């Protein structure tokens, strides 16, 4: 049985970061994130319109795996996280 | 083309509400919500664990339809809403 | 494998509540809470000194069981909850 | 059919920025913003009196175009955004 | 010369208000608001999607007329106001 | 007819600023502020006791002049502003 | 030597208050406030445009007299107060 | 060895409370508080000027006694508490 | 007659400050603070347990002297201040 | 008799810290923390899932020892602390 979480991630990169370092960092971020999407734990990701932020849905083994995934993000040192544990809603028809 | 929104809804029902009125109200809420789920605009709903609150994903024609759905909720007068417009994230593999 | 959560619960009872109804409600609350303590899911509870609030540690099957326990509290309609999912810390010696 | 949004943008430029770099950046910002004003998506912009901030009204195809416009701002890395989706008000006489 | 203001108004009506009193109150609110729209001071009003709230733009003689208009709203005792004085933005092309 | 505003200004100067640059900056700030005091728009200024902050009252032509005055402050890039439009109170005996 | 204070007072009267009781209460409030204005402690009062709130300047003997004046207001039980002690600003030309 | 705490208590009594009940409640509050002042645990109490609030210093055996004292206050159901544990400061000359 | 104030001071020193400069700064801070303690204006100081912060009680001539003392602190540029004017509480037995 | 406290610690390390200095700092942090765990004052520590933060339970002699432990943390200059004094809850079955 997996556990569902919503995570809102806000990114705050220094504007004067070296462009090459930034490109390399964002490339690693994308590859890392897509790895967890392909293996099925990172179910959804949306851009929050107008912000350098995303809302994501995770289905993981539990709290420890959620932390493993999020703390391993190359952008983790630049992010503020808001984590909400979710479960089935009685009105859900799925 | 549809527009995606995340909505966090927090419910604050008076604890001394008449039990029958409450049951009737919650029944109407469920039926109303499931109507929009079946017609495809209310894509997902999760209970926020430990809270009388939910996180939902909508795919609607636009801002006006989102407002029509949310303001029509029988529980709307008892709810606090937090609306976040979403769009495709560049790392999304779907 | 169980999941660990910290929950801070703040109680806001109306000061003019009928004393008998209040006594009966608090009695049911205590019995309900102690049931989950005895069955092992509600590991710890402390009073926050000077406040009508507690800090509790739960070890549960997952998010759904946490919600089942918390939403079943007789005082739930009078409570504000703050839920934090926890996992093992690398410095923990236990 | 277009979607309407209000966006409050607060700018936080480092006071010790190189004056030439600052002038060049602000010049690009103005040209970029006026491009979207001329093409009709950026309907209104006002300075918030006494603050380095503006309130703007956008009419765009949807959430994705709003994000394209805002995230493309040369000042975007220095801005905090507050986005509000809008729709027609029943008292509007227009 | 007129002064421009943005006002965000959040309405909090008691859910158990008498339906007739509510209908009558909202009717007076609409008539009052449209009077100021027709006379030109209340330039724009939008519903904030998903909320019982609006964002409005006023062009008035000054602070006193703004207060006269807002404090005269039949819904004023039920509203929370956020007032932002505005002026021309240097990037505005109008 | 003039418009009245209260403005709370909080100053946040970097502690390691060059002492001469700081002295020169504060000298320009004082001269600039006293210019607007002498010409009558900056009616009052008080130090908030214990804080690097002031509360000021302005009487200006309107929102645009208020912005002109405040954004021209040499310390403006180091300030956080809180602007409140004011008007005559019915209990005022003056 | 007198002490200067700024006080922001926000009033929250129940919308369903008996109209006569309300008129009587507001009449007493006005008389009480004007008494302290005439005796010189309540130097200034402004309405905050668009809000049921005021900003006032007091010159009193000290903290105790400020409390005596404010806590004696007939509207005190309905008010939220924000008190700021003030002193002379080095840029003040008066 | 005693433990020191600062507690800020904000009181929110319903304005329409029965005057006799209020007088009786405040009388009991005063007697209860002065009992703990005389026995030495409630070292200091000050009114926060302009607010229905106090700041108090306690010297107690520990967290449990602090809670016993505060939760026993007749006004406790109407109070919001902010508790700060204190200890000796290295600059203290006493 | 003196005036009483509570001040909460939170210190935020850059972690990479030169150790000698830091030692010298903290030495000056201690000497300065103890000077006002010895002359009787700085009545009490406590460390807030677990934080780089203190709570202090001042008895001063008025707001201006409070500002003179606080703004003269060598650590003032690194501090955030929260000032509360106090007066005698009716339950105080001293 | 020991006193119980919950402490939430949020760490904010500069992302561009020298990797060796960081490794050395974290090594000292772990050793220091485990010292207090072994001597029995630091009873529990959990990672807050998805955040660079922990929740800990301390059983100490009193406020002074709590401050000694927390302020001695090698990461203390990079941490924000939230301290809650706890005591026995009447529903606790242990």
Short mmCIF file of C-alpha atoms in Angstrom, two decimals, chain E:
data_model
loop_
_atom_site.label_atom_id
_atom_site.label_comp_id
_atom_site.label_asym_id
_atom_site.label_seq_id
_atom_site.Cartn_x
_atom_site.Cartn_y
_atom_site.Cartn_z
CA UNK E 1 -7.68 64.99 -11.52
CA UNK E 2 -8.96 61.68 -10.11
CA UNK E 3 -7.16 59.21 -7.87
CA UNK E 4 -7.03 55.47 -8.62
CA UNK E 5 -7.39 52.72 -6.01
CA UNK E 6 -7.53 48.94 -6.05
CA UNK E 7 -9.77 47.42 -3.38
CA UNK E 8 -10.07 43.75 -2.58
CA UNK E 9 -13.33 43.06 -0.71
CA UNK E 10 -13.93 39.74 1.05
CA UNK E 11 -17.51 39.02 2.13
CA UNK E 12 -18.35 36.91 5.19
CA UNK E 13 -22.11 36.49 5.49
CA UNK E 14 -23.45 34.26 8.31
CA UNK E 15 -24.59 30.99 6.67
CA UNK E 16 -27.78 30.95 8.75
CA UNK E 17 -28.96 34.41 7.64
CA UNK E 18 -32.65 34.63 6.91
CA UNK E 19 -32.99 33.96 3.13
CA UNK E 20 -35.33 36.88 2.54
CA UNK E 21 -33.13 39.30 4.47
CA UNK E 22 -30.18 38.02 2.50
CA UNK E 23 -31.92 38.46 -0.84
CA UNK E 24 -32.99 41.96 0.09
CA UNK E 25 -29.48 42.86 1.31
CA UNK E 26 -27.82 41.56 -1.86
CA UNK E 27 -30.35 43.42 -3.98
CA UNK E 28 -29.53 46.69 -2.25
CA UNK E 29 -25.79 45.95 -2.57
CA UNK E 30 -26.09 45.45 -6.32
CA UNK E 31 -28.16 48.59 -6.85
CA UNK E 32 -25.78 50.67 -4.74
CA UNK E 33 -22.67 49.35 -6.50
CA UNK E 34 -24.16 49.86 -9.95
CA UNK E 35 -25.05 53.43 -9.05
CA UNK E 36 -21.36 54.24 -8.53
CA UNK E 37 -20.44 52.28 -11.66
CA UNK E 38 -22.85 54.33 -13.73
CA UNK E 39 -21.58 57.62 -12.27
CA UNK E 40 -18.05 56.58 -13.19
CA UNK E 41 -16.20 56.19 -9.88
CA UNK E 42 -16.34 52.36 -9.75
CA UNK E 43 -14.44 51.60 -12.95
CA UNK E 44 -14.08 47.81 -12.79
CA UNK E 45 -15.19 44.86 -10.70
CA UNK E 46 -14.17 41.23 -11.01
CA UNK E 47 -15.15 38.17 -9.02
CA UNK E 48 -12.10 36.39 -7.53
CA UNK E 49 -12.62 32.88 -8.91
CA UNK E 50 -13.66 30.41 -6.20
CA UNK E 51 -14.06 32.99 -3.44
CA UNK E 52 -16.85 35.22 -2.10
CA UNK E 53 -14.63 38.20 -2.88
CA UNK E 54 -14.05 40.81 -5.55
CA UNK E 55 -11.26 42.99 -6.88
CA UNK E 56 -12.33 46.48 -7.89
CA UNK E 57 -10.75 49.58 -9.41
CA UNK E 58 -11.98 53.02 -8.35
CA UNK E 59 -11.32 56.44 -9.80
CA UNK E 60 -12.40 58.97 -7.23
CA UNK E 61 -11.80 62.57 -6.17
CA UNK E 62 -9.66 61.36 -3.31
CA UNK E 63 -9.45 59.31 -0.13
CA UNK E 64 -12.64 60.81 1.34
CA UNK E 65 -14.80 59.86 -1.63
CA UNK E 66 -13.33 56.36 -1.63
CA UNK E 67 -14.34 56.00 2.01
CA UNK E 68 -17.80 57.41 1.35
CA UNK E 69 -18.40 54.82 -1.38
CA UNK E 70 -17.01 51.81 0.49
CA UNK E 71 -18.49 52.57 3.91
CA UNK E 72 -21.90 53.08 2.30
CA UNK E 73 -22.00 49.54 0.90
CA UNK E 74 -24.94 47.59 2.39
CA UNK E 75 -22.51 44.66 2.80
CA UNK E 76 -19.84 46.84 4.46
CA UNK E 77 -20.42 45.41 7.99
CA UNK E 78 -19.72 41.94 6.57
CA UNK E 79 -16.64 42.86 4.52
CA UNK E 80 -12.89 42.93 5.04
CA UNK E 81 -11.23 45.56 2.84
CA UNK E 82 -7.70 45.79 1.46
CA UNK E 83 -7.05 49.21 -0.09
CA UNK E 84 -4.08 49.98 -2.38
CA UNK E 85 -3.50 53.50 -3.74
CA UNK E 86 -2.32 53.37 -7.36
CA UNK E 87 -0.71 55.77 -9.82
CA UNK E 88 0.58 55.73 -13.39
CA UNK E 89 3.28 53.15 -14.10
CA UNK E 90 6.24 54.29 -16.27
CA UNK E 91 5.77 51.29 -18.58
CA UNK E 92 2.09 52.01 -19.20
CA UNK E 93 1.48 52.67 -22.91
CA UNK E 94 -2.01 54.15 -22.51
#
